[in-house]
Short mmCIF file of C-alpha atoms in Angstrom, two decimals:
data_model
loop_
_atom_site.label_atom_id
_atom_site.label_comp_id
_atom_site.label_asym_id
_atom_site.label_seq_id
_atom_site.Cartn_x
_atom_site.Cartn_y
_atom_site.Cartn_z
CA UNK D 4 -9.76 9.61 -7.67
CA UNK D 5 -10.62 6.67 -5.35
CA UNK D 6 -13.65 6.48 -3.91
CA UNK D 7 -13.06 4.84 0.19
CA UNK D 8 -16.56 5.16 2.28
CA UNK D 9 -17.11 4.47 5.77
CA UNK D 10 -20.09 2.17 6.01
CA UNK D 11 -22.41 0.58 8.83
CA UNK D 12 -20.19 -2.85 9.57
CA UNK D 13 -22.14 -5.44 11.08
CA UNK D 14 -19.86 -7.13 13.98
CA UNK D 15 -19.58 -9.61 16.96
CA UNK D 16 -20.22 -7.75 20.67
CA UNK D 17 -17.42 -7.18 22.37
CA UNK D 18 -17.61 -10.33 24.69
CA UNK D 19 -17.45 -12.51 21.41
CA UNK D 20 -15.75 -11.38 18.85
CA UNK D 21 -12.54 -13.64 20.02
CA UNK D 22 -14.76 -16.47 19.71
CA UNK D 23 -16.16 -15.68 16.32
CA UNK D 24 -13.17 -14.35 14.58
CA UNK D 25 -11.95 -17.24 12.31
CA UNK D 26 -9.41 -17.45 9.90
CA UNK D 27 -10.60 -17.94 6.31
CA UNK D 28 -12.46 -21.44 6.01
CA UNK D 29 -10.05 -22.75 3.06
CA UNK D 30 -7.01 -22.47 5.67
CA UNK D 31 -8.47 -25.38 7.72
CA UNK D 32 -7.90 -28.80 7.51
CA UNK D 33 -11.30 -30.66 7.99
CA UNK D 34 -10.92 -32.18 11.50
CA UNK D 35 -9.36 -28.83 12.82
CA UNK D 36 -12.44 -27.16 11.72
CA UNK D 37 -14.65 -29.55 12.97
CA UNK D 38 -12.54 -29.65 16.33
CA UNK D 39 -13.10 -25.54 16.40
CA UNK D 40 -17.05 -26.13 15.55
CA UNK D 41 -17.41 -29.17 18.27
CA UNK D 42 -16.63 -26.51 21.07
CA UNK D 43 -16.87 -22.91 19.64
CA UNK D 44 -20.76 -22.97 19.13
CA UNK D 45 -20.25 -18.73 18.15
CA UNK D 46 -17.28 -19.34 15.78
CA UNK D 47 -18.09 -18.02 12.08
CA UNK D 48 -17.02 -21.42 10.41
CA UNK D 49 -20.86 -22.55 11.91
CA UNK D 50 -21.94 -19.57 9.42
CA UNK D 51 -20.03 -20.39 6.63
CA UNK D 52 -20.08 -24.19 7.04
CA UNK D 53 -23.65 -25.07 7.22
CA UNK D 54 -23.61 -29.08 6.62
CA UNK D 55 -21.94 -29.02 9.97
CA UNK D 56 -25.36 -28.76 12.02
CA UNK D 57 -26.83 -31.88 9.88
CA UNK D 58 -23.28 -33.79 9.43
CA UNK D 59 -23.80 -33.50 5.50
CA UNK D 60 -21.07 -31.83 3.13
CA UNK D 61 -23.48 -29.34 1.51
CA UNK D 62 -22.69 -27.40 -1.77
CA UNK D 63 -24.32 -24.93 -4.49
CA UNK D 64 -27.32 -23.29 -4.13
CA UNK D 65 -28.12 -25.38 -1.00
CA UNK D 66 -25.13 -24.55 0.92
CA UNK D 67 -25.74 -20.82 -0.16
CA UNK D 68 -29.24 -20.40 1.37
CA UNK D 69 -28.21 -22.27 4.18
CA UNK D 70 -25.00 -19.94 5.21
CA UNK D 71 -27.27 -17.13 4.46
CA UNK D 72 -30.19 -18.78 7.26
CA UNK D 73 -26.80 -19.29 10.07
CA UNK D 74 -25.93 -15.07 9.48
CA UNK D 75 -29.37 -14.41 10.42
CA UNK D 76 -29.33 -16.60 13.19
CA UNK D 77 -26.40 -15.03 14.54
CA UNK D 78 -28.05 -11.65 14.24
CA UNK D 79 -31.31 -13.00 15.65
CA UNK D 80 -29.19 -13.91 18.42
CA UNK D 81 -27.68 -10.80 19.13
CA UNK D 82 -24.22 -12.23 18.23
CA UNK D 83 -23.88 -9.55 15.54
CA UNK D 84 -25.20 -5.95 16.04
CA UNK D 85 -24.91 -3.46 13.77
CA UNK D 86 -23.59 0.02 13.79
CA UNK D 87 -26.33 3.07 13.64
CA UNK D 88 -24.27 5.61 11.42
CA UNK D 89 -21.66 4.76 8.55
CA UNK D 90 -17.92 4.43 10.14
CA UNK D 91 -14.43 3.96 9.22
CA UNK D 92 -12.73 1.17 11.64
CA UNK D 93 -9.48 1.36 12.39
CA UNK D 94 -7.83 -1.87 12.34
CA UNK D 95 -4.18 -3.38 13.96
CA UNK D 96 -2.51 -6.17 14.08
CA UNK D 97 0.54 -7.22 15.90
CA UNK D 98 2.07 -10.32 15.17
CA UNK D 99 3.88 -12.83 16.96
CA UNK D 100 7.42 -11.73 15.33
CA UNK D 101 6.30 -8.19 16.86
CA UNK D 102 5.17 -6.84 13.78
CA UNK D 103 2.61 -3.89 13.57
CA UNK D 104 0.16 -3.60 10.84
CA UNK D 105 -2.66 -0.39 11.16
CA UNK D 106 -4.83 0.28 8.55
CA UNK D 107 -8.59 1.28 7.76
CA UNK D 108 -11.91 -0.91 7.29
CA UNK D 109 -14.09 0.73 4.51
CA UNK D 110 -16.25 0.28 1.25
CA UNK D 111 -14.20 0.52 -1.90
CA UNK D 112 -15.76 1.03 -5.16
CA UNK D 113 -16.42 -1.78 -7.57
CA UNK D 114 -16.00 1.37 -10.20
CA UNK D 115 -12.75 2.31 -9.46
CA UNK D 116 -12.08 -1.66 -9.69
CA UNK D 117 -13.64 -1.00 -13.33
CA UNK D 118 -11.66 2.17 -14.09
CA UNK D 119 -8.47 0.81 -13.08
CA UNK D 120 -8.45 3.60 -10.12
CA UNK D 121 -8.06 -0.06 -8.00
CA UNK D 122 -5.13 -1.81 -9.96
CA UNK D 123 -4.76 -5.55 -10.18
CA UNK D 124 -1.18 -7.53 -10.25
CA UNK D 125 -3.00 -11.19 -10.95
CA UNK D 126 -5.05 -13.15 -13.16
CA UNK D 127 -8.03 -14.72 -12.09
CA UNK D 128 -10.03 -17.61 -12.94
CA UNK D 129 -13.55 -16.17 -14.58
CA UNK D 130 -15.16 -19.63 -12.54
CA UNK D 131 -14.16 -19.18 -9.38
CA UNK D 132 -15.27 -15.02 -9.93
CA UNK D 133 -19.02 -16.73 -11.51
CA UNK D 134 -19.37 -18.78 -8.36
CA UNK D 135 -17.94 -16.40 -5.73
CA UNK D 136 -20.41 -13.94 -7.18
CA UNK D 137 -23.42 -15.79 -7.13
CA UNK D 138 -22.48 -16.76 -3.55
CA UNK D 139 -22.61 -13.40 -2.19
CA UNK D 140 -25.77 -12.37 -3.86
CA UNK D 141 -27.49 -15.15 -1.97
CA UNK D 142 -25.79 -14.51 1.04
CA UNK D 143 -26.12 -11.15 1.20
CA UNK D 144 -22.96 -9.75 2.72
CA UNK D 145 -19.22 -10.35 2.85
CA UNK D 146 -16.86 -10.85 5.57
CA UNK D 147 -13.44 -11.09 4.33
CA UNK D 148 -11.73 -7.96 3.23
CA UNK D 149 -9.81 -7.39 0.36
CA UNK D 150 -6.52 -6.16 1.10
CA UNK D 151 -5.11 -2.51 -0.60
CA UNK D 152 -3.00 -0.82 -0.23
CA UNK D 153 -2.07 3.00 -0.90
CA UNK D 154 0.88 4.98 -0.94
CA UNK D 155 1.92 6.48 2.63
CA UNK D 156 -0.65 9.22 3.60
CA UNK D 157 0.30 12.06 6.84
CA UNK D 158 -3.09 12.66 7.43
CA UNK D 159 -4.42 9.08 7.83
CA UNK D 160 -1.34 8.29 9.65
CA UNK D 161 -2.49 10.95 12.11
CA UNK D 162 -5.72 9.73 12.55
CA UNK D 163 -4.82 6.61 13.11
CA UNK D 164 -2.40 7.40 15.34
CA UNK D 165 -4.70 9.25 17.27
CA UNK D 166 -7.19 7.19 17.47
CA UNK D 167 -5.61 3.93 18.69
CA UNK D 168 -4.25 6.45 21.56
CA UNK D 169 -7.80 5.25 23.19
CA UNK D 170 -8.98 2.12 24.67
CA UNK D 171 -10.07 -0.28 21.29
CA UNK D 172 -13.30 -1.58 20.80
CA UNK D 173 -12.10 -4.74 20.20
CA UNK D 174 -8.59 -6.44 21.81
CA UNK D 175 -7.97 -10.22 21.47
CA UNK D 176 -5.14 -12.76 20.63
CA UNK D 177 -5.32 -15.81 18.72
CA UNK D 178 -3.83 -19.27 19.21
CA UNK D 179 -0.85 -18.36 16.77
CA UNK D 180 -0.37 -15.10 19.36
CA UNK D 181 -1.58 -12.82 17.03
CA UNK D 182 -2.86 -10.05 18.59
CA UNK D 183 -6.17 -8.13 16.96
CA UNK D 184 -7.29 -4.46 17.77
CA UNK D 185 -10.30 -2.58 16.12
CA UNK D 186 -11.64 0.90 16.70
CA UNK D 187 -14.15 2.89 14.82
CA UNK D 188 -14.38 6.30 13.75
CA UNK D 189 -17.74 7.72 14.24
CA UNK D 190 -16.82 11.54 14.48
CA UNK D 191 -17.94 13.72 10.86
CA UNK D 192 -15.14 15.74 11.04
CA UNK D 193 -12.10 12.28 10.70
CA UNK D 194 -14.64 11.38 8.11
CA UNK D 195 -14.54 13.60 6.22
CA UNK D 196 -10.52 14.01 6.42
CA UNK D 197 -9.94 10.65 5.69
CA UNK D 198 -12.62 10.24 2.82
CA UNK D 199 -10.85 13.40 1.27
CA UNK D 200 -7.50 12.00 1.87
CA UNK D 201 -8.12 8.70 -0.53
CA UNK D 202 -9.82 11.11 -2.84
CA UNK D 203 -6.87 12.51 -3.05
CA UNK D 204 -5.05 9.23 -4.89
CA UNK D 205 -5.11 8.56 -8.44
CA UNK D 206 -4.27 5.08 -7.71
CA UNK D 207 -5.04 2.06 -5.14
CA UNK D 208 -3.58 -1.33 -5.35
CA UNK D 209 -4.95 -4.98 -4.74
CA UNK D 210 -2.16 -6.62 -2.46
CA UNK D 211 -4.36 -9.69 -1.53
CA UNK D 212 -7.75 -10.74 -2.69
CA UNK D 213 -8.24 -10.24 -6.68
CA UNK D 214 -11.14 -13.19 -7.21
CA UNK D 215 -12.67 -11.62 -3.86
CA UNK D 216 -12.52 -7.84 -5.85
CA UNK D 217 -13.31 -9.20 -9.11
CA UNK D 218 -16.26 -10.93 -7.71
CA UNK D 219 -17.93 -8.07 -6.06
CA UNK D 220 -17.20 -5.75 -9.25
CA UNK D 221 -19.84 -8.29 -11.22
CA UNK D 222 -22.45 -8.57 -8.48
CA UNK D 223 -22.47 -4.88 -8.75
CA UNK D 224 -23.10 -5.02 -12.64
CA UNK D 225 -25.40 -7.48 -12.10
CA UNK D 226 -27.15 -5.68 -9.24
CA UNK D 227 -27.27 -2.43 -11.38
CA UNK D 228 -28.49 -4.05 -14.30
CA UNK D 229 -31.66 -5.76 -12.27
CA UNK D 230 -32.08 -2.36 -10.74
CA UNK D 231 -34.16 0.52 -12.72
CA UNK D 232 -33.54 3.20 -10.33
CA UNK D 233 -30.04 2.37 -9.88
CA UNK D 234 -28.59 5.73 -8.73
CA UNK D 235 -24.62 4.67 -7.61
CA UNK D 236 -24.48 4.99 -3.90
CA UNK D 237 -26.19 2.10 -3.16
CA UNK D 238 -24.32 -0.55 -1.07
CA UNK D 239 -23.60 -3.16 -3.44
CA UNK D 240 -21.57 -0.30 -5.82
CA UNK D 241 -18.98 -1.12 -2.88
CA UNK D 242 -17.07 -4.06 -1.36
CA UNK D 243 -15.23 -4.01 1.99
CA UNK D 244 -11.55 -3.80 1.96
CA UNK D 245 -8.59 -3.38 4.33
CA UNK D 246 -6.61 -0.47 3.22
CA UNK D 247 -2.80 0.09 4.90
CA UNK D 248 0.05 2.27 3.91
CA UNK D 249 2.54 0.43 1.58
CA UNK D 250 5.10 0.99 4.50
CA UNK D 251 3.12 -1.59 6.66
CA UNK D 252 2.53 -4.38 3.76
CA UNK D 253 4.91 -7.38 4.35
CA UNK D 254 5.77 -9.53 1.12
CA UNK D 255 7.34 -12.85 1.16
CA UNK D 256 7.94 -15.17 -1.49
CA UNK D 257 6.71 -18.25 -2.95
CA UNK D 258 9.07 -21.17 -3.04
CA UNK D 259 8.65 -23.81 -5.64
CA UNK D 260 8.40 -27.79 -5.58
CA UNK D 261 8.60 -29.99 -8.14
CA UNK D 262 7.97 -33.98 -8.21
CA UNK D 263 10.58 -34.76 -10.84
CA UNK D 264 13.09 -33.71 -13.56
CA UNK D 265 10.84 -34.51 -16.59
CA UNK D 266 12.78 -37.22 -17.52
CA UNK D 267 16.21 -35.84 -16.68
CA UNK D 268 19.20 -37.51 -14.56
CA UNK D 269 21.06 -35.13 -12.49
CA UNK D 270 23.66 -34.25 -14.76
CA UNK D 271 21.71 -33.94 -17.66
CA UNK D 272 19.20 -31.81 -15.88
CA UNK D 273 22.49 -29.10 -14.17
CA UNK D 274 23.60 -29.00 -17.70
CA UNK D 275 20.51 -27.60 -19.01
CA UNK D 276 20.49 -25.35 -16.08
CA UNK D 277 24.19 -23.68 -16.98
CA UNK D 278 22.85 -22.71 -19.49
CA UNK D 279 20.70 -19.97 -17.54
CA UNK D 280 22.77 -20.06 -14.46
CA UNK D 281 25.81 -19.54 -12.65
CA UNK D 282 25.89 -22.62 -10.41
CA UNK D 283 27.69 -23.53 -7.11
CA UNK D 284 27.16 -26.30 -5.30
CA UNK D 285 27.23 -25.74 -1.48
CA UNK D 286 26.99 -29.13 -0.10
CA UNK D 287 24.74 -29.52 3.03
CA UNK D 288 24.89 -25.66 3.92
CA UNK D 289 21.59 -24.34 4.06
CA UNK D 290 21.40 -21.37 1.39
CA UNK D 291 18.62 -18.74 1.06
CA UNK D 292 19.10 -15.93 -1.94
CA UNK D 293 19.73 -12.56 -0.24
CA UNK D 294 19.46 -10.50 -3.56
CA UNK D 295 16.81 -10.39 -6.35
CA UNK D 296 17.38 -13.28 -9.01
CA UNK D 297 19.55 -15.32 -6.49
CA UNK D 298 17.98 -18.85 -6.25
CA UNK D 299 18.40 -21.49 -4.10
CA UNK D 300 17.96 -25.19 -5.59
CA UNK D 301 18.08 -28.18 -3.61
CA UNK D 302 18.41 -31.41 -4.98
CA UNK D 303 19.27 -35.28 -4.07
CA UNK D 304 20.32 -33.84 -0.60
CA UNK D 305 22.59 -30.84 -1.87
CA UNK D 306 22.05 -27.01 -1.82
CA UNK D 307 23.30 -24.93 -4.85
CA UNK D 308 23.04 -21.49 -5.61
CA UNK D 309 21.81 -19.97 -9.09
CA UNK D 310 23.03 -16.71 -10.43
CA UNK D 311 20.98 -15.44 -13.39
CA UNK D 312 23.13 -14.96 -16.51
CA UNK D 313 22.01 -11.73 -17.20
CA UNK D 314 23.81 -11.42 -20.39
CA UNK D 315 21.12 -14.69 -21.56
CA UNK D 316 17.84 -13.03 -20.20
CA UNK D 317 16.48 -10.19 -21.18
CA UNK D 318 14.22 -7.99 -19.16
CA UNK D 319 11.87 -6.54 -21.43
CA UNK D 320 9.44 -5.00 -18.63
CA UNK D 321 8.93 -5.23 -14.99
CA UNK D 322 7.32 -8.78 -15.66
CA UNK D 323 10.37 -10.30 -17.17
CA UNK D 324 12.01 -8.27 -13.68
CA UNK D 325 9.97 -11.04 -11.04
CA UNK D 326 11.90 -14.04 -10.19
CA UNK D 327 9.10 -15.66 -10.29
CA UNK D 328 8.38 -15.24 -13.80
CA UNK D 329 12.67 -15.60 -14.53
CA UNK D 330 12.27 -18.92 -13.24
CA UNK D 331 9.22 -19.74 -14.94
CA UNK D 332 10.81 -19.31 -18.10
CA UNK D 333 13.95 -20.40 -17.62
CA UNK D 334 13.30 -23.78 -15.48
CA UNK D 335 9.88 -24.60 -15.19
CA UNK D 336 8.42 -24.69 -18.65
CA UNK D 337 11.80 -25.21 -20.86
CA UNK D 338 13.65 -27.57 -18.98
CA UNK D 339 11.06 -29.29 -16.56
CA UNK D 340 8.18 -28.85 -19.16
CA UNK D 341 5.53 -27.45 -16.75
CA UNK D 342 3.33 -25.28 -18.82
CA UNK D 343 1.04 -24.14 -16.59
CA UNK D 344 1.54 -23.11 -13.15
CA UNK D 345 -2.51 -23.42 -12.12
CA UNK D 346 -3.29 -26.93 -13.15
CA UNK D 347 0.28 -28.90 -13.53
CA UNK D 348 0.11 -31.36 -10.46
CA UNK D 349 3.71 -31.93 -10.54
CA UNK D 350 4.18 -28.47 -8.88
CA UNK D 351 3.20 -27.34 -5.15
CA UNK D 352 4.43 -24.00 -3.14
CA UNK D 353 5.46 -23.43 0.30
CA UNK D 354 5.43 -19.94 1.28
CA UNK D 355 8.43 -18.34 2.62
CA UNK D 356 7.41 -17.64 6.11
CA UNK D 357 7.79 -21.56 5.92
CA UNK D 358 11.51 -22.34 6.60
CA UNK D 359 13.83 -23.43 3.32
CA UNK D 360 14.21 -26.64 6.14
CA UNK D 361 10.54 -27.14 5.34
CA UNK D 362 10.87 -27.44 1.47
CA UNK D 363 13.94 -29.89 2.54
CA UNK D 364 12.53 -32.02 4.12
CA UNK D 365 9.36 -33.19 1.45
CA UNK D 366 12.43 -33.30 -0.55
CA UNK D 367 13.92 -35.47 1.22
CA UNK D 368 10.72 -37.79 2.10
CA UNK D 369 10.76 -38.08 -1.63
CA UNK D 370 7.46 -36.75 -2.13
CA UNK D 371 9.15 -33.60 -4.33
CA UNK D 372 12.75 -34.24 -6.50
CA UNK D 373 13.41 -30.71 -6.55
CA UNK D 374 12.96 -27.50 -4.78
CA UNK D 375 13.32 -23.57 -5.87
CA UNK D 376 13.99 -20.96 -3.01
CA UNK D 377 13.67 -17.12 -4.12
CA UNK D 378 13.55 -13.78 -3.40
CA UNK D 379 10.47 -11.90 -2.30
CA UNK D 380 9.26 -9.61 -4.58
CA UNK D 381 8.41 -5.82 -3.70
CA UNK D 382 5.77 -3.31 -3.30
CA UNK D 383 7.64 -0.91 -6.07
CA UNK D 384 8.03 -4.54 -8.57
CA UNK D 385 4.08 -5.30 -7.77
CA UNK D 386 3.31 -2.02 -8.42
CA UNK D 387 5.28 -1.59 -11.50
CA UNK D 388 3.67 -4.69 -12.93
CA UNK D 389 0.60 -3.61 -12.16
CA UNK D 390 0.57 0.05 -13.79
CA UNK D 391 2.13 -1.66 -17.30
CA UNK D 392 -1.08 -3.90 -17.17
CA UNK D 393 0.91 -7.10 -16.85
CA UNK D 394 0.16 -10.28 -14.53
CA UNK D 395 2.31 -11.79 -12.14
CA UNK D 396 2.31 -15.76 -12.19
CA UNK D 397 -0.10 -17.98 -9.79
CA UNK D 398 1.94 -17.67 -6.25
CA UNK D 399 3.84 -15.24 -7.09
CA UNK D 400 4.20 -13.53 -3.46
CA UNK D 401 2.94 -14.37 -0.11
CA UNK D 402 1.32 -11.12 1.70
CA UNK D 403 0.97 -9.87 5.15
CA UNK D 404 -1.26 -9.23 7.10
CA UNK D 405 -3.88 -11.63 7.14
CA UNK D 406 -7.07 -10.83 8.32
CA UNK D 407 -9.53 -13.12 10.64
CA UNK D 408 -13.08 -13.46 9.11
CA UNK D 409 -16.21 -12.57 10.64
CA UNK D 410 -14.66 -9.43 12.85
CA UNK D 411 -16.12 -6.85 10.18
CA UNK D 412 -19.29 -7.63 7.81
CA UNK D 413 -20.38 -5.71 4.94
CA UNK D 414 -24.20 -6.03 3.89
CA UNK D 415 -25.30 -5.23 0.50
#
């Protein structure tokens, strides 16, 4: 049964918070996060990019104890306050295509992450966990939730629903005309219902965020370990997470690019392709697949469109069901010889709130030879993979919403 606390957030005032909130720091260019630091002296990229203040790129240990001096700075300053009594916050989001996202703020446990109560869809790189680990026991909190999500719930969507009936504690819109509410839920009684209510599930789901999880599960171990009167509740048994229905998640899909043909012409390289695929070449018109393992190719300055052969693949389990993986082991590592999708330079993605126009034109600049447009997967196929204990491949799907940083921190 998952365990979903409320918790005491620490959190900008209400005069600030549009000036803190920041998206995560590795969706910034350089300059446009030095142009946000130059006149935003309460943005959280000052926190989590301390070399800014002495014009030094700062890393390790240093950089650690150094984010960990600009939090307390900011609380010194009143920038952050924290909340008196453990709360659930109710958080929305409404995007610029008019799209609503409401979900809950809370502490999920690392021991459900353990148990496989919290199930994971992803691999994840065991450096990257190491080093986002030791990172937050230094720092001391976290500020980016992970995203679940949970199968749709009456009563939380009546709480919800009832709460966001009031004026919210925070309202603000961002330059890409997002717009951000938060409330919290204070009262024992919603609590209680809503800490019953995920009790209630046998099973939670990581949409986005499995090195952030993964991380947080070993700083717990560790944390228990150097503890001798560990007794389970205390705060680091828990990492903060954005939980909303599996109605509200959004997937979209990861198109792929690729810089040549591995040696191939044209002709030799379609051939290979028949093999796997119905094809049809549709000239200059722009073609997106509209049904699961439709794909899009687009190549020397033509579209085609690739219908599986589903007589020559076999789907063995849901894995061998995700596009991503059909094309993966049709394409990308027999034809193109691309073995692996994490460290193979010849391959980039372009998520599919991009336009296919977008993967056209590199394509056309000649930086990429080829280009893959596919379906999105869905919740049921992520969730399917993830309850027969399989892994999706590296950008597999692109998922909505996305959360700004700094609006909700969790202290351990």
């Amino acid at each position: 049964m998952a365990k979903i606390h409320p918790f005491k957030a620490v959190r900008p005032t209400r005069d600030k918070v549009s000036l803190v909130a920041s998206r995560s720091y590795q969706s910034y260019t350089p300059n446009e996060r030095d142009s946000r630091m130059d006149y935003n002296p309460y943005s959280f990229l000052h926190i989590v990019n301390p070399g800014y203040k002495y014009q030094k790129e700062i890393s390790g240990e240093e950089r650690y104890k150094l984010v960990r001096n600009r939090y307390l700075e900011f609380k010194e300053d009143e920038i952050f306050i924290q909340d008196d009594t453990p709360c659930y916050y109710v958080y929305k989001i409404v995007n610029r295509e008019q799209e609503s996202f409401s979900g809950i703020i809370a502490a999920a446990s690392a021991e459900d992450y353990e148990n496989n109560v919290i199930k994971i869809h992803e691999d994840t790189l065991q450096d990257r966990e190491v080093t986002f680990k030791e990172y937050l026991k230094t720092v001391g909190f976290n500020a980016e939730p992970v995203l679940l999500t949970y199968p749709d719930n009456e009563v939380i969507a009546q709480i919800i629903a009832k709460v966001i009936k009031v004026r919210a504690e925070y309202e603000f819109t961002t330059t890409y005309r997002d717009t951000h509410y938060l409330w919290k839920i204070s009262d024992p009684k919603s609590i209680s219902e809503i800490k019953n209510a995920f009790s209630s599930m046998k099973t939670i789901y990581i949409a986005d965020g499995h090195h952030r999880s993964a991380s947080s599960y070993l700083l717990a171990k560790d944390l228990k370990e150097d503890n001798p009167n560990h007794q389970g509740n205390e705060t680091y048994n828990f990492f903060m997470s954005y939980l909303i229905p599996e109605s509200d998640l959004r997937i979209y899909e990861f198109n792929r690019l690729i810089k040549d043909l591995n040696g191939l012409s044209k002709e030799e390289f379609l051939i290979q392709l028949d093999e796997w695929f119905r094809i049809e070449n549709r000239g200059i018109e722009v073609y997106k697949p509209s049904n699961p393992h439709h794909f899009s190719m687009y190549l020397e300055g033509e579209f085609y469109s690739l219908y599986l052969r589903k007589t020559r693949y076999e789907f063995a389990d849901a894995l061998e069901e995700l596009d991503a993986q059909i094309l993966y082991k049709t394409v990308l590592e027999p034809i193109l010889g691309i073995q692996n999708l994490r460290t193979d330079t010849r391959i980039e993605y372009s998520h599919g709130k991009n336009d296919i126009i977008s993967v056209k034109s590199k394509i056309d600049s000649d930086e990429f030879k080829v280009g893959f447009g596919l379906f999105p997967a869905t919740v049921d196929q992520m969730k399917r993979i993830a309850d027969q204990g399989l892994r999706m491949p590296p950008k597999s799907t692109y998922i909505e919403p996305k959360l700004r940083s700094g609006i909700t921190i969790y202290e351990f």
